[in-house]
CSV table of C-alpha atoms and ligand atoms in Angstrom, one decimal:
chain,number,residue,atom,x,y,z
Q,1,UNK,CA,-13.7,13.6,-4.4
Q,2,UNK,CA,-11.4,11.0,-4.2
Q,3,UNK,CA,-7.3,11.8,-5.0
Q,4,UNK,CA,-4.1,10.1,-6.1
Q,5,UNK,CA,-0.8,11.7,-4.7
Q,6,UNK,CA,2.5,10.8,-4.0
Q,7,UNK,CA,5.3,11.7,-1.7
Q,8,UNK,CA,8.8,11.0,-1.4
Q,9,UNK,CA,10.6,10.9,2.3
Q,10,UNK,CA,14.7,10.7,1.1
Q,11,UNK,CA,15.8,10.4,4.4
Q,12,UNK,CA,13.7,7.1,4.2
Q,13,UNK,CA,13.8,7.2,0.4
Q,14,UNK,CA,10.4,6.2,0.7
Q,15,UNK,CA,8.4,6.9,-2.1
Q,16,UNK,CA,4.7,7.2,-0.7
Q,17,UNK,CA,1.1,6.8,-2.5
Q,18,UNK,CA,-2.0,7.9,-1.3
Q,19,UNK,CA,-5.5,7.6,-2.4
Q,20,UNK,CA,-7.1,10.2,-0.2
Q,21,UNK,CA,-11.0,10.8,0.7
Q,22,UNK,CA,-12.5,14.3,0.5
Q,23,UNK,CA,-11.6,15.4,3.6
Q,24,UNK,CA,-7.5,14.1,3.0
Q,25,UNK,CA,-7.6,11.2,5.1
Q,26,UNK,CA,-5.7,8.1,3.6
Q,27,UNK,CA,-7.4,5.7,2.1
Q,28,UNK,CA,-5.1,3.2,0.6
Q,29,UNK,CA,-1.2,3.8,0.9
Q,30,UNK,CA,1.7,2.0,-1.4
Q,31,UNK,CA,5.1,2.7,0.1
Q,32,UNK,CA,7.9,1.5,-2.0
Q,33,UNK,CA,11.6,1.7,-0.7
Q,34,UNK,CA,15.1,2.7,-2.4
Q,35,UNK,CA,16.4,2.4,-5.5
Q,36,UNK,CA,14.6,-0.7,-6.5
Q,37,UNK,CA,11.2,0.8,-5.3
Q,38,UNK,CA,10.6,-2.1,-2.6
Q,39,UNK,CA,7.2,-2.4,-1.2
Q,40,UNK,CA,7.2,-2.1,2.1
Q,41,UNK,CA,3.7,-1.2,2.5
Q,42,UNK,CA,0.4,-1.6,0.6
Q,43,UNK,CA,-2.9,-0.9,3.2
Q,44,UNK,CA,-6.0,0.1,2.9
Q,45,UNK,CA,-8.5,1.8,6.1
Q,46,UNK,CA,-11.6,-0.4,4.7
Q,47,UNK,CA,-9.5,-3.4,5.5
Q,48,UNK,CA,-8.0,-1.9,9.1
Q,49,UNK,CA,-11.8,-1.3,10.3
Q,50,UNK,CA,-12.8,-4.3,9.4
Q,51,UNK,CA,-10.6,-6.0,11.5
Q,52,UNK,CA,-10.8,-3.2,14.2
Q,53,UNK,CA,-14.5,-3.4,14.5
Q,54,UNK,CA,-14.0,-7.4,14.8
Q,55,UNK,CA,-11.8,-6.6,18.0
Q,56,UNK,CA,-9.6,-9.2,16.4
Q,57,UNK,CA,-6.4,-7.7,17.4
Q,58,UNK,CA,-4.1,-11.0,16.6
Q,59,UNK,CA,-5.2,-10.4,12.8
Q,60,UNK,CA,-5.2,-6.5,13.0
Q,61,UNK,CA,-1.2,-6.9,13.7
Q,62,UNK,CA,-0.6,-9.6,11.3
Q,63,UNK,CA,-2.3,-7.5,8.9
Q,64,UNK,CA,-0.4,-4.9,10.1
Q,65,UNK,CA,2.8,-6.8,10.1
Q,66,UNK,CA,2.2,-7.9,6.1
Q,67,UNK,CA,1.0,-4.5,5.1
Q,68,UNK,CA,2.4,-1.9,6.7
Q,69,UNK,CA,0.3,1.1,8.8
Q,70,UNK,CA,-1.7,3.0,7.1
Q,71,UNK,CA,-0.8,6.9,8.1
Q,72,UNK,CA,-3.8,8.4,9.9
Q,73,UNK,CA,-5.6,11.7,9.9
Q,74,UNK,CA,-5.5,14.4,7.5
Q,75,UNK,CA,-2.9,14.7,4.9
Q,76,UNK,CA,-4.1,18.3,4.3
Q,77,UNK,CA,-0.6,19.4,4.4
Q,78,UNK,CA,0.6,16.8,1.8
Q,79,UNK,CA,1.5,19.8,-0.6
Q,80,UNK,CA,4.1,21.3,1.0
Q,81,UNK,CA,6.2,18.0,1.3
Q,82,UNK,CA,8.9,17.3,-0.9
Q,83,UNK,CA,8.4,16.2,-4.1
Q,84,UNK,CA,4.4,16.0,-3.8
Q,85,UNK,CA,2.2,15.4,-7.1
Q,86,UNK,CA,-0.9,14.7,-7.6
Q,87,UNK,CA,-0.9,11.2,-9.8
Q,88,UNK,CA,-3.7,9.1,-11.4
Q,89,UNK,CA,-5.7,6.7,-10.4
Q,90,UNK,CA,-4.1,4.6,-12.9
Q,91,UNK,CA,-0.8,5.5,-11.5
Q,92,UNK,CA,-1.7,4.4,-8.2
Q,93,UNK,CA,-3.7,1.1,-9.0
Q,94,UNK,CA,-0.7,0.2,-10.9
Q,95,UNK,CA,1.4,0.3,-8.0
Q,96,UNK,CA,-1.3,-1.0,-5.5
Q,97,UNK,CA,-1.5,-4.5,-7.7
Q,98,UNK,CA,2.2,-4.6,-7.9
Q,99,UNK,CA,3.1,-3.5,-3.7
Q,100,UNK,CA,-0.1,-6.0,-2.9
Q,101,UNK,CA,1.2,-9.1,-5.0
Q,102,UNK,CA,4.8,-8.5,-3.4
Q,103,UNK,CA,3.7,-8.7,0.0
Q,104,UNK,CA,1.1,-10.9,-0.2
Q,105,UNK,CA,3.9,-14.1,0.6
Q,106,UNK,CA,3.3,-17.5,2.3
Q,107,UNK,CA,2.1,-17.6,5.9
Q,108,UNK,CA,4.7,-18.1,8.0
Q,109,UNK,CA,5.6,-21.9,7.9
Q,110,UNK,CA,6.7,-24.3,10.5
Q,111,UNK,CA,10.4,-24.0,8.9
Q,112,UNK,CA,10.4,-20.4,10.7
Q,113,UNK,CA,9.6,-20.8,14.0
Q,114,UNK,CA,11.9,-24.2,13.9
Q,115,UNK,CA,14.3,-21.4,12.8
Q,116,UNK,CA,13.5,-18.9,15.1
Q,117,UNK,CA,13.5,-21.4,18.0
Q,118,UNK,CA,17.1,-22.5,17.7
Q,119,UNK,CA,18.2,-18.5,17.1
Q,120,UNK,CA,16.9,-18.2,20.8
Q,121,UNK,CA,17.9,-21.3,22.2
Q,122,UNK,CA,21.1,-22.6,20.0
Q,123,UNK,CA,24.8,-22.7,22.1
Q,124,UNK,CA,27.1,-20.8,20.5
Q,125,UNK,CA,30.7,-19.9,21.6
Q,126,UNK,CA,31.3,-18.1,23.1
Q,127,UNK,CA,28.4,-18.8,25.4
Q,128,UNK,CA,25.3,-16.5,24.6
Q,129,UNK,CA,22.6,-15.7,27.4
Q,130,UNK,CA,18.8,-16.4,25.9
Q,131,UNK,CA,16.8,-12.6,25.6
Q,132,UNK,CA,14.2,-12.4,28.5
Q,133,UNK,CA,11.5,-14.7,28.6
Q,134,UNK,CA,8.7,-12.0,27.9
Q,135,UNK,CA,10.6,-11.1,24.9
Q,136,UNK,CA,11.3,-14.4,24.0
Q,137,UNK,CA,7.4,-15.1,23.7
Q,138,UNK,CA,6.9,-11.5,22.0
Q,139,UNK,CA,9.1,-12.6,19.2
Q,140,UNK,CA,7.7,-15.8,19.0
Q,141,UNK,CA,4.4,-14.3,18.8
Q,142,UNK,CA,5.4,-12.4,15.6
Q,143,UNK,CA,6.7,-15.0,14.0
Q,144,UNK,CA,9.9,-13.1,14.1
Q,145,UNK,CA,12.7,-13.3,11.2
Q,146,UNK,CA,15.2,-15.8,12.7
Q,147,UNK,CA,17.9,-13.6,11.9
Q,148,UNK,CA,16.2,-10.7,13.8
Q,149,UNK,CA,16.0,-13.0,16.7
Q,150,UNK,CA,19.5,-14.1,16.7
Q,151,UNK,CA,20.7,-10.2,16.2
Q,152,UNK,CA,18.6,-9.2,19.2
Q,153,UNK,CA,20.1,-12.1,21.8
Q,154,UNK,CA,23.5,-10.9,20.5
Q,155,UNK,CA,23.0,-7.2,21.4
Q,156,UNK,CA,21.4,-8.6,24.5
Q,157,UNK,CA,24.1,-10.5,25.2
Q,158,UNK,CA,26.8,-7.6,25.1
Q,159,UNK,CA,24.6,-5.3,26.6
Q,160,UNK,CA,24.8,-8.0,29.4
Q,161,UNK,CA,27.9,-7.6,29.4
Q,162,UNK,CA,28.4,-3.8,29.7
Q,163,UNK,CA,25.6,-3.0,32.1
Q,164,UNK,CA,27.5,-5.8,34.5
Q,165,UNK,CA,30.5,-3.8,33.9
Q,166,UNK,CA,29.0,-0.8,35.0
Q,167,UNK,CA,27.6,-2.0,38.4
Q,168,UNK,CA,30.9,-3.7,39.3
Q,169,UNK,CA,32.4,-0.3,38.5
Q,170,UNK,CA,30.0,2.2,39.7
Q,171,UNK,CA,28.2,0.2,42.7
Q,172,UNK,CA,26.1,3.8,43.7
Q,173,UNK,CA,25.6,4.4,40.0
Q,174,UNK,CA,21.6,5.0,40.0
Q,175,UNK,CA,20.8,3.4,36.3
Q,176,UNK,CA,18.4,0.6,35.2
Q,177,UNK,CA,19.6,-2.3,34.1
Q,178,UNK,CA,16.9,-4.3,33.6
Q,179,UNK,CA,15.4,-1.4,31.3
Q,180,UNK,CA,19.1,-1.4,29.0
Q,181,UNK,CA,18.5,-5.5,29.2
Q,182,UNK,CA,14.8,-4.8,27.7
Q,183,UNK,CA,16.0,-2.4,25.1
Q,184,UNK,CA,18.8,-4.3,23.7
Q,185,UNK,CA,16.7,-7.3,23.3
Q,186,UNK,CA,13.7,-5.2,21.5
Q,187,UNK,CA,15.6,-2.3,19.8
Q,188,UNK,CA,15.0,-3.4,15.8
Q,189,UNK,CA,11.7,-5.7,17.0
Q,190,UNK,CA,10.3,-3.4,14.6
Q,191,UNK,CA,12.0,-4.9,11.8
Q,192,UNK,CA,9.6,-7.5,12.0
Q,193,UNK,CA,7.2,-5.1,10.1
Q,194,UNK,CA,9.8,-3.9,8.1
Q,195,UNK,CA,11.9,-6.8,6.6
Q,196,UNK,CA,13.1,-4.9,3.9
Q,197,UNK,CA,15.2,-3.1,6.5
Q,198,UNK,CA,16.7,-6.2,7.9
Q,199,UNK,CA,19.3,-6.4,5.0
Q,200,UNK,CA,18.9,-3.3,3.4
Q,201,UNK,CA,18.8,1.0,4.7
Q,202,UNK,CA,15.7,2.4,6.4
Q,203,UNK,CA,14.5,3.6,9.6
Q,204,UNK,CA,10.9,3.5,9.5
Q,205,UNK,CA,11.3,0.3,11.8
Q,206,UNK,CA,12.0,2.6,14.4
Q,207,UNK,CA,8.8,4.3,15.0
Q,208,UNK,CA,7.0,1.1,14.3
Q,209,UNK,CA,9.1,-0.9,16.6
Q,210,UNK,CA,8.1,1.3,19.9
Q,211,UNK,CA,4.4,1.2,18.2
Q,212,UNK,CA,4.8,-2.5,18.6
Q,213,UNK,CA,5.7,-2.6,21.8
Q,214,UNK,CA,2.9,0.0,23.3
Q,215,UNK,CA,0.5,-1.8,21.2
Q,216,UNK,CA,1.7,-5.3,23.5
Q,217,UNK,CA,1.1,-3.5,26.7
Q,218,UNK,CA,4.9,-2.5,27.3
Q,219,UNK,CA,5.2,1.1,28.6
Q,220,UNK,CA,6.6,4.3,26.9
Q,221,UNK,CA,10.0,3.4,29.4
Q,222,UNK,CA,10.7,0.2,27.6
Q,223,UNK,CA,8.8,0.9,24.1
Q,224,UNK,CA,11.2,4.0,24.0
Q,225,UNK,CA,14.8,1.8,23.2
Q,226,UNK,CA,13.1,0.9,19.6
Q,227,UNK,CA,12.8,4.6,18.7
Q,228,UNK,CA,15.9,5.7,20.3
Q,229,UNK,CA,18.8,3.1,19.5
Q,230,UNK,CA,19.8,4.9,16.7
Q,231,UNK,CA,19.9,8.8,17.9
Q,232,UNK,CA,22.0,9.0,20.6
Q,233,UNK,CA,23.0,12.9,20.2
Q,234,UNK,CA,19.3,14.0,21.2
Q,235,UNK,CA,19.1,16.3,23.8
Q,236,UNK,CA,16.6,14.4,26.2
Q,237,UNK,CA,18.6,10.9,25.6
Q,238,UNK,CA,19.4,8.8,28.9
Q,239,UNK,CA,22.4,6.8,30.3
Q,240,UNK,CA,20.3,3.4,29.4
Q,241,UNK,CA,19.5,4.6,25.9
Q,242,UNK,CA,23.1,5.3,25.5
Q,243,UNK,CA,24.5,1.8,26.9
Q,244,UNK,CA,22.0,0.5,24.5
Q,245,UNK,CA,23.2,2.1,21.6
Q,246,UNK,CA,26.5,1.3,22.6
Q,247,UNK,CA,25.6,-2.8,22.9
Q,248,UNK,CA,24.1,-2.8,19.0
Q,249,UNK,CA,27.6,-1.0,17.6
Q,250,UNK,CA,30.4,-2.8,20.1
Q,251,UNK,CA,28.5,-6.4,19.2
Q,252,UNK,CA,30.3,-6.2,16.0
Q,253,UNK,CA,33.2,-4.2,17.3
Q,254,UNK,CA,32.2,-1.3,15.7
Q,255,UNK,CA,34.0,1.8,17.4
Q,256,UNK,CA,31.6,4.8,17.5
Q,257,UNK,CA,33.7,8.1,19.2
Q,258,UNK,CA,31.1,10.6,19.7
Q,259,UNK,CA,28.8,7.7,21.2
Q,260,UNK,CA,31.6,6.6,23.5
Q,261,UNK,CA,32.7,9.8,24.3
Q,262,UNK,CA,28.9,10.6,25.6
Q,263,UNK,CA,29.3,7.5,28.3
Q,264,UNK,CA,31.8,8.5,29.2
Q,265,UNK,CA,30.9,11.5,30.0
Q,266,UNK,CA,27.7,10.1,32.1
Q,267,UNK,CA,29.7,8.0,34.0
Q,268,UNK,CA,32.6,10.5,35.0
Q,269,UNK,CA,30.1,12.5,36.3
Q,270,UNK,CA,28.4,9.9,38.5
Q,271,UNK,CA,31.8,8.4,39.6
Q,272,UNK,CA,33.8,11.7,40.2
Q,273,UNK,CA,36.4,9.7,38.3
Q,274,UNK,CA,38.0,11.9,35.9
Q,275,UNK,CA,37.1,11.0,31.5
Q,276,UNK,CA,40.3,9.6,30.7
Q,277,UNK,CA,40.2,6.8,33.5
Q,278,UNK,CA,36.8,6.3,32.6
Q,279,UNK,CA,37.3,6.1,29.0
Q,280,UNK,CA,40.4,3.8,29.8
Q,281,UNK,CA,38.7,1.3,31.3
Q,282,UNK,CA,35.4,1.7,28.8
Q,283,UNK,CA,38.1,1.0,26.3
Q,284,UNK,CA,39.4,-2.3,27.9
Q,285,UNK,CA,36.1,-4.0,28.0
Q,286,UNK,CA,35.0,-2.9,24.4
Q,287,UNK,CA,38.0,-4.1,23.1
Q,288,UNK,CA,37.6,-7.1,24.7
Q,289,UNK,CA,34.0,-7.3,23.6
Q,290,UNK,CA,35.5,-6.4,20.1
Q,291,UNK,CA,37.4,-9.7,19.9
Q,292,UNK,CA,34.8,-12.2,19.9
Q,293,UNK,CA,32.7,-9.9,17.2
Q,294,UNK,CA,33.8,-12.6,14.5
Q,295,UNK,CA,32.3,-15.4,16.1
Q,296,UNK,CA,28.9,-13.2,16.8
Q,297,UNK,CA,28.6,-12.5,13.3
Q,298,UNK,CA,29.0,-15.8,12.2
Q,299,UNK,CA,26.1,-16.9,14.5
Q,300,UNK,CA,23.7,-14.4,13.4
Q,301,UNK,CA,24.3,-14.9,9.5
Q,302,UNK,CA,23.7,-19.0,10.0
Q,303,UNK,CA,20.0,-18.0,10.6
Q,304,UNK,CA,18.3,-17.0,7.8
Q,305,UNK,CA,15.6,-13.9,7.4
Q,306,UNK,CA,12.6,-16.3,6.3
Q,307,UNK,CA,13.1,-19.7,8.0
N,1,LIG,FE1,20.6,-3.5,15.9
């Protein structure tokens, strides 16, 4: 028999709807974000199959991209989350109509990718390397938010910057910088599936990001910088995920300690060099970095979300 719940995340503050099947497998999901109950996703597994058992993987991710993921396998568990209750059908077709109608925008017009284009190719000042040519074509392919794109050539950019730093500094320094290079230009790509998060709170964009990415053939190695830019105190965290971090705060000369502190650390160790040099010198290029922060975020708010 078929069942209406919902659930609320508040680390998210994602208020999620389910209509389950018998056996507690998702149906239709209605996620609805922060205080003014966005919808950030409204999908249904009748509609995934569909377009699964058509092998039609260029509509399964725009689908995907408009809708949101539906959460597969069993939600048995659902009633020990926080905040679970069972809710009508009512209830849930109410918000279904409402999440549906809200996402269900335009198709992407030819305004965007005019938009997008000149994110990834404009000159700016000062000068501002393009993102890899890969990722370039991924983020055309999703008909990426221009202002996504130009916030992802600007965290290139200074991660550019610091990873050049680091092998001027630390020649014998083992680390891969085309990886950090990747990751920069990738880590919020999944913001492309979550817009709402591209001017408002939220993390779900970091999961679906590196979902993105494995779902366009990259490996776990790259795919891993969308999950990770944002949690740099976790235990198995690299040197690369670090420097990436470090490129999408110092890009808009924000001064994280405990981050810094951590490379730091890494690179003392690899260098023999004892932390206070090394933070001296980290400290002289982020500052340096940190005065041309103005003019970065002037370029990225002249683009806007939907072209
Ligand atoms: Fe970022």
């Amino acid at each position: 028999m078929a069942r209406w719940i919902r659930l609320y995340s508040a680390e998210e503050d994602i208020w999620s709807h389910y209509e389950l099947d018998d056996e507690e497998w998702a149906v239709r999901q209605v996620d609805l974000h922060g205080p003014e109950q966005q919808p950030i996703t409204a999908t249904a597994l009748e509609e995934v199959l569909r377009l699964r058992d058509q092998e039609n993987l260029a509509a399964l991710q725009s689908y995907e991209r408009r809708y949101g993921v539906l959460a597969e396998g069993s939600l048995d568990g659902w009633r020990d989350a926080a905040q679970a209750a069972g809710i009508t059908r009512q209830e849930f077709e109410a918000v279904w109509i409402r999440a549906r109608q809200h996402l269900a925008q335009p198709e992407p017009t030819v305004a965007n990718s005019a938009a997008l284009a000149h994110a990834l190719n404009d000159a700016a000042e000062p000068p501002l390397r393009p993102v890899p040519d890969q990722v370039a074509e991924l983020l055309k392919s999703l008909n990426c938010p221009p202002r996504l794109a130009a916030h992802l050539r600007l965290v290139h950019d200074v991660a550019w910057q610091i990873t050049d730093w680091v092998r001027q500094r630390h020649p014998h320094l083992d680390f891969d910088r085309q990886a950090v290079l990747f990751g920069a230009a990738t880590h919020d790509i999944g913001k492309s599936l979550r817009i709402a998060e591209l001017s408002g709170p939220g993390s779900t964009h970091e999961a679906a990001g590196r979902d993105l990415l494995l779902q366009h053939g990259f490996d776990d190695a790259l795919a891993r910088f969308a999950a990770t830019h944002a949690s740099w105190t976790d235990i198995d965290i690299t040197l690369e995920d670090l420097l990436v971090s470090l490129a999408d705060k110092v890009w808009k000369n924000r001064r994280v300690p405990d981050l810094e502190d951590l490379v730091v650390t890494r690179l003392a160790q690899a260098s023999g060099q004892q932390p206070w040099e090394e933070y001296a010198a980290l400290d002289e290029l982020l500052t340096h970095i940190g005065d041309t922060a103005d003019q970065r975020l002037t370029f990225q708010s002249a683009y806007p979300i939907h072209g």
